[in-house]
Amino acid sequence: MLLGPPGVGKGTQAVRLVDEMGAEHVSTGDLLRAARREGTELGQRAQRYMDKGELVPDSLILDLVREQLSEVAAATDVLFDGFPRTTAQATGLDVVLERVGRSVDTVVLFEAPEDTLVQRLSGRRSCPDCGAVFNTYFSPPDSEGVCDRCGGTLVQRVDDEAETVKRRLQVYLDQTAPLVSFYDAHGARMTRVAADRDVDDVFVDFAAAVGGGV
Ligand code: AMP
């Protein structure tokens, strides 16, 4: 399980880990965005929370995760990314896992200073045509607003706008950060990783934390 504030780089590292080590990546943020693109009822219900930087209600998230897990073979490792985000989700997950004889064995907590998180989120721009991602602070495109790779027009996620970013960070502190003590008391192995470093260095520590050094 990968815990940490928005903008800390969980998604990037999770994709790399599942690519290199093989595991099922369960990102509730990605699942919700897919539901929105497909226009499902869940996607429509989630939209107003996501656009404001608020959390989607626990019951919707737990249904989504339950459904996702039912498609994963019992022997496959699962990497949760951006889930759980509340204590109610964490206790709900325990119930779901217990039913199938599984448990959370490793929690990795990514940490970075708040100003880095704000720049990573509010500077993020992506190309809707080819999927390339840029950052106006750290990796700007050659020409402002234009994709280097395909010439498409770059867009900003609604929830990466400055006011919403502030709200997402506050929601993390209020509702998700308490999970650190929840899992400390839970018996899961917890490793803290400083995530305001080069992506390759972060990945080495991340992979070591989940028991598969690179
Ligand atoms: P993310 O891409 O993980 O930052 O998620 C984007 C948005 O989706 C969040 O700001 C929430 O509105 C919603 N979301 C994602 N995962 C969860 C979750 N586990 N619980 C509640 N809301 C979530």
PDB file of C-alpha atoms and ligand atoms in Angstrom:
ATOM      1  CA  MET A   1       0.000   0.000   0.000  1.00  0.00           C
ATOM      2  CA  LEU A   2       1.308   3.358  -1.060  1.00  0.00           C
ATOM      3  CA  LEU A   3       0.363   6.261   1.209  1.00  0.00           C
ATOM      4  CA  GLY A   4       1.255   9.919   0.821  1.00  0.00           C
ATOM      5  CA  PRO A   5      -0.114  13.348  -0.054  1.00  0.00           C
ATOM      6  CA  PRO A   6      -1.323  14.325  -3.515  1.00  0.00           C
ATOM      7  CA  GLY A   7       1.565  15.323  -5.767  1.00  0.00           C
ATOM      8  CA  VAL A   8       4.146  13.206  -3.974  1.00  0.00           C
ATOM      9  CA  GLY A   9       4.613  10.956  -7.029  1.00  0.00           C
ATOM     10  CA  LYS A  10       2.700   7.853  -5.963  1.00  0.00           C
ATOM     11  CA  GLY A  11       1.201   7.243  -9.391  1.00  0.00           C
ATOM     12  CA  THR A  12       4.502   7.484 -11.264  1.00  0.00           C
ATOM     13  CA  GLN A  13       6.277   5.123  -8.881  1.00  0.00           C
ATOM     14  CA  ALA A  14       3.366   2.690  -8.725  1.00  0.00           C
ATOM     15  CA  VAL A  15       3.243   2.302 -12.508  1.00  0.00           C
ATOM     16  CA  ARG A  16       6.978   1.577 -12.568  1.00  0.00           C
ATOM     17  CA  LEU A  17       6.771  -0.931  -9.736  1.00  0.00           C
ATOM     18  CA  VAL A  18       3.975  -2.946 -11.309  1.00  0.00           C
ATOM     19  CA  ASP A  19       5.825  -2.862 -14.654  1.00  0.00           C
ATOM     20  CA  GLU A  20       9.050  -4.173 -13.183  1.00  0.00           C
ATOM     21  CA  MET A  21       7.808  -6.476 -10.465  1.00  0.00           C
ATOM     22  CA  GLY A  22       4.374  -7.516 -11.609  1.00  0.00           C
ATOM     23  CA  ALA A  23       1.456  -6.785  -9.309  1.00  0.00           C
ATOM     24  CA  GLU A  24      -2.054  -5.507  -9.784  1.00  0.00           C
ATOM     25  CA  HIS A  25      -2.151  -1.700  -9.549  1.00  0.00           C
ATOM     26  CA  VAL A  26      -5.323  -0.482  -7.862  1.00  0.00           C
ATOM     27  CA  SER A  27      -5.488   3.305  -8.080  1.00  0.00           C
ATOM     28  CA  THR A  28      -8.869   4.621  -7.008  1.00  0.00           C
ATOM     29  CA  GLY A  29      -8.057   8.004  -8.622  1.00  0.00           C
ATOM     30  CA  ASP A  30      -7.428   6.298 -11.990  1.00  0.00           C
ATOM     31  CA  LEU A  31     -10.542   4.132 -11.627  1.00  0.00           C
ATOM     32  CA  LEU A  32     -12.673   7.191 -10.863  1.00  0.00           C
ATOM     33  CA  ARG A  33     -11.236   9.144 -13.807  1.00  0.00           C
ATOM     34  CA  ALA A  34     -11.944   6.159 -16.087  1.00  0.00           C
ATOM     35  CA  ALA A  35     -15.525   5.997 -14.761  1.00  0.00           C
ATOM     36  CA  ARG A  36     -15.920   9.693 -15.559  1.00  0.00           C
ATOM     37  CA  ARG A  37     -14.588   9.294 -19.079  1.00  0.00           C
ATOM     38  CA  GLU A  38     -16.992   6.422 -19.655  1.00  0.00           C
ATOM     39  CA  GLY A  39     -19.844   8.475 -18.197  1.00  0.00           C
ATOM     40  CA  THR A  40     -20.959   5.750 -15.772  1.00  0.00           C
ATOM     41  CA  GLU A  41     -23.274   6.550 -12.862  1.00  0.00           C
ATOM     42  CA  LEU A  42     -20.349   6.242 -10.459  1.00  0.00           C
ATOM     43  CA  GLY A  43     -18.305   8.644 -12.598  1.00  0.00           C
ATOM     44  CA  GLN A  44     -21.114  11.178 -12.558  1.00  0.00           C
ATOM     45  CA  ARG A  45     -21.569  10.892  -8.788  1.00  0.00           C
ATOM     46  CA  ALA A  46     -17.828  11.230  -8.175  1.00  0.00           C
ATOM     47  CA  GLN A  47     -17.314  14.245 -10.414  1.00  0.00           C
ATOM     48  CA  ARG A  48     -18.472  17.016  -8.105  1.00  0.00           C
ATOM     49  CA  TYR A  49     -16.316  15.771  -5.237  1.00  0.00           C
ATOM     50  CA  MET A  50     -13.235  15.348  -7.407  1.00  0.00           C
ATOM     51  CA  ASP A  51     -13.495  18.752  -9.056  1.00  0.00           C
ATOM     52  CA  LYS A  52     -13.662  20.428  -5.644  1.00  0.00           C
ATOM     53  CA  GLY A  53     -10.752  18.428  -4.240  1.00  0.00           C
ATOM     54  CA  GLU A  54     -13.022  16.631  -1.760  1.00  0.00           C
ATOM     55  CA  LEU A  55     -13.045  12.913  -1.098  1.00  0.00           C
ATOM     56  CA  VAL A  56     -15.605  10.730  -2.835  1.00  0.00           C
ATOM     57  CA  PRO A  57     -17.853   9.035  -0.202  1.00  0.00           C
ATOM     58  CA  ASP A  58     -16.371   5.948   1.429  1.00  0.00           C
ATOM     59  CA  SER A  59     -19.219   3.644   0.397  1.00  0.00           C
ATOM     60  CA  LEU A  60     -18.677   4.373  -3.316  1.00  0.00           C
ATOM     61  CA  ILE A  61     -14.941   3.845  -2.991  1.00  0.00           C
ATOM     62  CA  LEU A  62     -15.300   0.588  -1.086  1.00  0.00           C
ATOM     63  CA  ASP A  63     -17.738  -0.775  -3.698  1.00  0.00           C
ATOM     64  CA  LEU A  64     -15.270   0.147  -6.413  1.00  0.00           C
ATOM     65  CA  VAL A  65     -12.350  -1.546  -4.663  1.00  0.00           C
ATOM     66  CA  ARG A  66     -14.401  -4.644  -3.834  1.00  0.00           C
ATOM     67  CA  GLU A  67     -15.369  -5.006  -7.474  1.00  0.00           C
ATOM     68  CA  GLN A  68     -11.788  -4.483  -8.612  1.00  0.00           C
ATOM     69  CA  LEU A  69     -10.405  -7.031  -6.148  1.00  0.00           C
ATOM     70  CA  SER A  70     -12.929  -9.649  -7.195  1.00  0.00           C
ATOM     71  CA  GLU A  71     -11.171  -9.724 -10.583  1.00  0.00           C
ATOM     72  CA  VAL A  72      -7.685 -10.301  -9.146  1.00  0.00           C
ATOM     73  CA  ALA A  73      -6.360 -13.845  -8.763  1.00  0.00           C
ATOM     74  CA  ALA A  74      -5.720 -14.849  -5.144  1.00  0.00           C
ATOM     75  CA  ALA A  75      -1.993 -15.331  -5.731  1.00  0.00           C
ATOM     76  CA  THR A  76      -1.468 -11.909  -7.333  1.00  0.00           C
ATOM     77  CA  ASP A  77       0.058  -9.148  -5.230  1.00  0.00           C
ATOM     78  CA  VAL A  78      -1.913  -5.923  -5.143  1.00  0.00           C
ATOM     79  CA  LEU A  79      -0.518  -2.420  -4.908  1.00  0.00           C
ATOM     80  CA  PHE A  80      -3.036   0.089  -3.566  1.00  0.00           C
ATOM     81  CA  ASP A  81      -2.301   3.636  -4.652  1.00  0.00           C
ATOM     82  CA  GLY A  82      -4.360   6.533  -3.304  1.00  0.00           C
ATOM     83  CA  PHE A  83      -6.495   4.102  -1.298  1.00  0.00           C
ATOM     84  CA  PRO A  84      -7.405   3.992   1.546  1.00  0.00           C
ATOM     85  CA  ARG A  85      -7.803   7.688   2.268  1.00  0.00           C
ATOM     86  CA  THR A  86      -9.903   7.554   5.443  1.00  0.00           C
ATOM     87  CA  THR A  87      -9.982   5.365   8.519  1.00  0.00           C
ATOM     88  CA  ALA A  88     -13.405   4.074   7.420  1.00  0.00           C
ATOM     89  CA  GLN A  89     -11.883   2.932   4.103  1.00  0.00           C
ATOM     90  CA  ALA A  90      -8.997   1.244   5.936  1.00  0.00           C
ATOM     91  CA  THR A  91     -11.313  -0.695   8.251  1.00  0.00           C
ATOM     92  CA  GLY A  92     -13.560  -1.530   5.280  1.00  0.00           C
ATOM     93  CA  LEU A  93     -10.525  -2.864   3.431  1.00  0.00           C
ATOM     94  CA  ASP A  94      -9.605  -5.075   6.383  1.00  0.00           C
ATOM     95  CA  VAL A  95     -13.051  -6.671   6.247  1.00  0.00           C
ATOM     96  CA  VAL A  96     -12.813  -7.264   2.490  1.00  0.00           C
ATOM     97  CA  LEU A  97      -9.317  -8.755   2.756  1.00  0.00           C
ATOM     98  CA  GLU A  98     -10.151 -10.933   5.725  1.00  0.00           C
ATOM     99  CA  ARG A  99     -12.959 -12.561   3.745  1.00  0.00           C
ATOM    100  CA  VAL A 100     -10.448 -13.732   1.151  1.00  0.00           C
ATOM    101  CA  GLY A 101      -7.755 -14.644   3.669  1.00  0.00           C
ATOM    102  CA  ARG A 102      -5.447 -11.761   2.778  1.00  0.00           C
ATOM    103  CA  SER A 103      -4.023  -8.802   4.724  1.00  0.00           C
ATOM    104  CA  VAL A 104      -2.033  -5.606   4.280  1.00  0.00           C
ATOM    105  CA  ASP A 105       1.592  -6.561   4.766  1.00  0.00           C
ATOM    106  CA  THR A 106       3.583  -3.513   3.681  1.00  0.00           C
ATOM    107  CA  VAL A 107       2.797   0.187   3.812  1.00  0.00           C
ATOM    108  CA  VAL A 108       5.121   2.665   2.130  1.00  0.00           C
ATOM    109  CA  LEU A 109       4.701   6.304   3.099  1.00  0.00           C
ATOM    110  CA  PHE A 110       6.002   8.859   0.567  1.00  0.00           C
ATOM    111  CA  GLU A 111       6.890  12.229   2.055  1.00  0.00           C
ATOM    112  CA  ALA A 112       7.826  15.625   0.539  1.00  0.00           C
ATOM    113  CA  PRO A 113       7.687  19.266   1.681  1.00  0.00           C
ATOM    114  CA  GLU A 114       4.427  21.074   1.001  1.00  0.00           C
ATOM    115  CA  ASP A 115       5.896  23.652  -1.421  1.00  0.00           C
ATOM    116  CA  THR A 116       7.200  20.814  -3.619  1.00  0.00           C
ATOM    117  CA  LEU A 117       3.749  19.211  -3.642  1.00  0.00           C
ATOM    118  CA  VAL A 118       2.086  22.492  -4.607  1.00  0.00           C
ATOM    119  CA  GLN A 119       4.497  23.002  -7.528  1.00  0.00           C
ATOM    120  CA  ARG A 120       4.167  19.418  -8.725  1.00  0.00           C
ATOM    121  CA  LEU A 121       0.376  19.626  -8.772  1.00  0.00           C
ATOM    122  CA  SER A 122      -0.288  23.175  -9.894  1.00  0.00           C
ATOM    123  CA  GLY A 123       2.497  22.990 -12.526  1.00  0.00           C
ATOM    124  CA  ARG A 124       1.272  19.722 -14.049  1.00  0.00           C
ATOM    125  CA  ARG A 125       0.089  19.911 -17.672  1.00  0.00           C
ATOM    126  CA  SER A 126      -0.771  16.993 -19.900  1.00  0.00           C
ATOM    127  CA  CYS A 127      -1.446  16.384 -23.542  1.00  0.00           C
ATOM    128  CA  PRO A 128      -4.921  14.979 -24.183  1.00  0.00           C
ATOM    129  CA  ASP A 129      -3.762  13.697 -27.599  1.00  0.00           C
ATOM    130  CA  CYS A 130      -0.697  11.608 -26.715  1.00  0.00           C
ATOM    131  CA  GLY A 131      -0.699  11.476 -22.892  1.00  0.00           C
ATOM    132  CA  ALA A 132       2.677  13.219 -22.405  1.00  0.00           C
ATOM    133  CA  VAL A 133       2.984  14.982 -19.047  1.00  0.00           C
ATOM    134  CA  PHE A 134       4.954  18.196 -18.377  1.00  0.00           C
ATOM    135  CA  ASN A 135       5.488  20.471 -15.394  1.00  0.00           C
ATOM    136  CA  THR A 136       5.770  24.224 -15.794  1.00  0.00           C
ATOM    137  CA  TYR A 137       8.289  24.348 -12.888  1.00  0.00           C
ATOM    138  CA  PHE A 138      10.337  21.175 -13.316  1.00  0.00           C
ATOM    139  CA  SER A 139       9.992  19.973 -16.912  1.00  0.00           C
ATOM    140  CA  PRO A 140       8.362  22.702 -19.031  1.00  0.00           C
ATOM    141  CA  PRO A 141       7.559  22.102 -22.696  1.00  0.00           C
ATOM    142  CA  ASP A 142       9.770  23.989 -25.213  1.00  0.00           C
ATOM    143  CA  SER A 143       6.870  26.202 -26.141  1.00  0.00           C
ATOM    144  CA  GLU A 144       4.344  27.191 -23.467  1.00  0.00           C
ATOM    145  CA  GLY A 145       1.087  25.233 -23.670  1.00  0.00           C
ATOM    146  CA  VAL A 146       2.210  23.054 -26.598  1.00  0.00           C
ATOM    147  CA  CYS A 147       3.129  19.364 -26.429  1.00  0.00           C
ATOM    148  CA  ASP A 148       6.776  18.742 -27.439  1.00  0.00           C
ATOM    149  CA  ARG A 149       5.913  15.265 -28.623  1.00  0.00           C
ATOM    150  CA  CYS A 150       2.884  15.766 -30.869  1.00  0.00           C
ATOM    151  CA  GLY A 151       2.124  19.511 -30.974  1.00  0.00           C
ATOM    152  CA  GLY A 152      -1.188  19.059 -29.093  1.00  0.00           C
ATOM    153  CA  THR A 153      -2.559  21.739 -26.763  1.00  0.00           C
ATOM    154  CA  LEU A 154      -1.646  21.044 -23.125  1.00  0.00           C
ATOM    155  CA  VAL A 155      -4.364  21.043 -20.477  1.00  0.00           C
ATOM    156  CA  GLN A 156      -4.482  21.280 -16.704  1.00  0.00           C
ATOM    157  CA  ARG A 157      -6.592  18.858 -14.629  1.00  0.00           C
ATOM    158  CA  VAL A 158      -9.464  20.815 -13.017  1.00  0.00           C
ATOM    159  CA  ASP A 159      -8.369  19.529  -9.609  1.00  0.00           C
ATOM    160  CA  ASP A 160      -4.790  20.760 -10.187  1.00  0.00           C
ATOM    161  CA  GLU A 161      -5.923  24.402 -10.197  1.00  0.00           C
ATOM    162  CA  ALA A 162      -4.370  26.386  -7.342  1.00  0.00           C
ATOM    163  CA  GLU A 163      -7.377  26.652  -4.977  1.00  0.00           C
ATOM    164  CA  THR A 164      -8.285  22.992  -5.409  1.00  0.00           C
ATOM    165  CA  VAL A 165      -4.694  21.927  -4.792  1.00  0.00           C
ATOM    166  CA  LYS A 166      -4.786  23.723  -1.421  1.00  0.00           C
ATOM    167  CA  ARG A 167      -8.039  21.951  -0.571  1.00  0.00           C
ATOM    168  CA  ARG A 168      -6.646  18.520  -1.559  1.00  0.00           C
ATOM    169  CA  LEU A 169      -3.607  19.009   0.663  1.00  0.00           C
ATOM    170  CA  GLN A 170      -5.795  20.060   3.601  1.00  0.00           C
ATOM    171  CA  VAL A 171      -8.086  17.074   3.058  1.00  0.00           C
ATOM    172  CA  TYR A 172      -4.996  14.840   3.116  1.00  0.00           C
ATOM    173  CA  LEU A 173      -3.849  16.287   6.451  1.00  0.00           C
ATOM    174  CA  ASP A 174      -7.299  16.048   8.024  1.00  0.00           C
ATOM    175  CA  GLN A 175      -8.557  12.717   6.701  1.00  0.00           C
ATOM    176  CA  THR A 176      -5.708  10.623   5.318  1.00  0.00           C
ATOM    177  CA  ALA A 177      -2.639  11.430   7.438  1.00  0.00           C
ATOM    178  CA  PRO A 178      -4.266   9.734  10.490  1.00  0.00           C
ATOM    179  CA  LEU A 179      -3.832   6.445   8.605  1.00  0.00           C
ATOM    180  CA  VAL A 180      -0.123   6.555   9.420  1.00  0.00           C
ATOM    181  CA  SER A 181      -0.872   5.888  13.084  1.00  0.00           C
ATOM    182  CA  PHE A 182      -3.668   3.494  12.098  1.00  0.00           C
ATOM    183  CA  TYR A 183      -1.194   1.287  10.204  1.00  0.00           C
ATOM    184  CA  ASP A 184       1.537   1.775  12.819  1.00  0.00           C
ATOM    185  CA  ALA A 185      -0.822   0.188  15.320  1.00  0.00           C
ATOM    186  CA  HIS A 186      -2.015  -2.408  12.820  1.00  0.00           C
ATOM    187  CA  GLY A 187       1.060  -4.598  12.614  1.00  0.00           C
ATOM    188  CA  ALA A 188       1.816  -3.830   8.946  1.00  0.00           C
ATOM    189  CA  ARG A 189       5.448  -3.144   8.024  1.00  0.00           C
ATOM    190  CA  MET A 190       5.763   0.621   7.433  1.00  0.00           C
ATOM    191  CA  THR A 191       8.614   2.294   5.545  1.00  0.00           C
ATOM    192  CA  ARG A 192       8.988   6.040   5.008  1.00  0.00           C
ATOM    193  CA  VAL A 193      10.520   7.186   1.726  1.00  0.00           C
ATOM    194  CA  ALA A 194      11.690  10.766   1.034  1.00  0.00           C
ATOM    195  CA  ALA A 195      10.009  11.396  -2.310  1.00  0.00           C
ATOM    196  CA  ASP A 196      11.429  14.857  -3.111  1.00  0.00           C
ATOM    197  CA  ARG A 197      14.385  13.280  -4.914  1.00  0.00           C
ATOM    198  CA  ASP A 198      15.281  11.981  -8.332  1.00  0.00           C
ATOM    199  CA  VAL A 199      12.628   9.473  -9.503  1.00  0.00           C
ATOM    200  CA  ASP A 200      15.221   6.702  -9.902  1.00  0.00           C
ATOM    201  CA  ASP A 201      16.505   7.151  -6.338  1.00  0.00           C
ATOM    202  CA  VAL A 202      12.975   7.130  -4.968  1.00  0.00           C
ATOM    203  CA  PHE A 203      12.272   3.966  -6.930  1.00  0.00           C
ATOM    204  CA  VAL A 204      15.263   2.126  -5.461  1.00  0.00           C
ATOM    205  CA  ASP A 205      13.991   2.791  -1.943  1.00  0.00           C
ATOM    206  CA  PHE A 206      10.409   2.000  -2.891  1.00  0.00           C
ATOM    207  CA  ALA A 207      11.316  -1.345  -4.450  1.00  0.00           C
ATOM    208  CA  ALA A 208      13.485  -2.234  -1.438  1.00  0.00           C
ATOM    209  CA  ALA A 209      10.609  -1.382   0.903  1.00  0.00           C
ATOM    210  CA  VAL A 210       8.283  -3.832  -0.809  1.00  0.00           C
ATOM    211  CA  GLY A 211      10.928  -6.505  -0.732  1.00  0.00           C
ATOM    212  CA  GLY A 212      12.118  -6.514  -4.331  1.00  0.00           C
ATOM    213  CA  GLY A 213      15.350  -4.497  -4.570  1.00  0.00           C
ATOM    214  CA  VAL A 214      16.413  -3.305  -8.051  1.00  0.00           C
TER     215      VAL A 214
HETATM  216  P1  AMP B   1      -5.823  11.049  -7.034  1.00  0.00           P
HETATM  217  O1  AMP B   1      -5.561  10.959  -8.488  1.00  0.00           O
HETATM  218  O2  AMP B   1      -5.484   9.794  -6.280  1.00  0.00           O
HETATM  219  O3  AMP B   1      -5.196  12.272  -6.399  1.00  0.00           O
HETATM  220  O4  AMP B   1      -7.411  11.224  -6.863  1.00  0.00           O
HETATM  221  C1  AMP B   1      -8.108  12.298  -7.461  1.00  0.00           C
HETATM  222  C2  AMP B   1      -9.414  12.546  -6.722  1.00  0.00           C
HETATM  223  O5  AMP B   1     -10.215  11.357  -6.765  1.00  0.00           O
HETATM  224  C3  AMP B   1      -9.280  12.869  -5.257  1.00  0.00           C
HETATM  225  O6  AMP B   1      -9.026  14.249  -5.016  1.00  0.00           O
HETATM  226  C4  AMP B   1     -10.646  12.433  -4.728  1.00  0.00           C
HETATM  227  O7  AMP B   1     -11.637  13.371  -5.078  1.00  0.00           O
HETATM  228  C5  AMP B   1     -10.907  11.182  -5.533  1.00  0.00           C
HETATM  229  N1  AMP B   1     -10.367   9.960  -4.866  1.00  0.00           N
HETATM  230  C6  AMP B   1      -9.377   9.144  -5.319  1.00  0.00           C
HETATM  231  N2  AMP B   1      -9.167   8.123  -4.472  1.00  0.00           N
HETATM  232  C7  AMP B   1     -10.043   8.302  -3.447  1.00  0.00           C
HETATM  233  C8  AMP B   1     -10.314   7.592  -2.243  1.00  0.00           C
HETATM  234  N3  AMP B   1      -9.637   6.487  -1.911  1.00  0.00           N
HETATM  235  N4  AMP B   1     -11.289   8.089  -1.430  1.00  0.00           N
HETATM  236  C9  AMP B   1     -11.996   9.178  -1.743  1.00  0.00           C
HETATM  237  N5  AMP B   1     -11.788   9.909  -2.857  1.00  0.00           N
HETATM  238  C10 AMP B   1     -10.828   9.475  -3.713  1.00  0.00           C
END
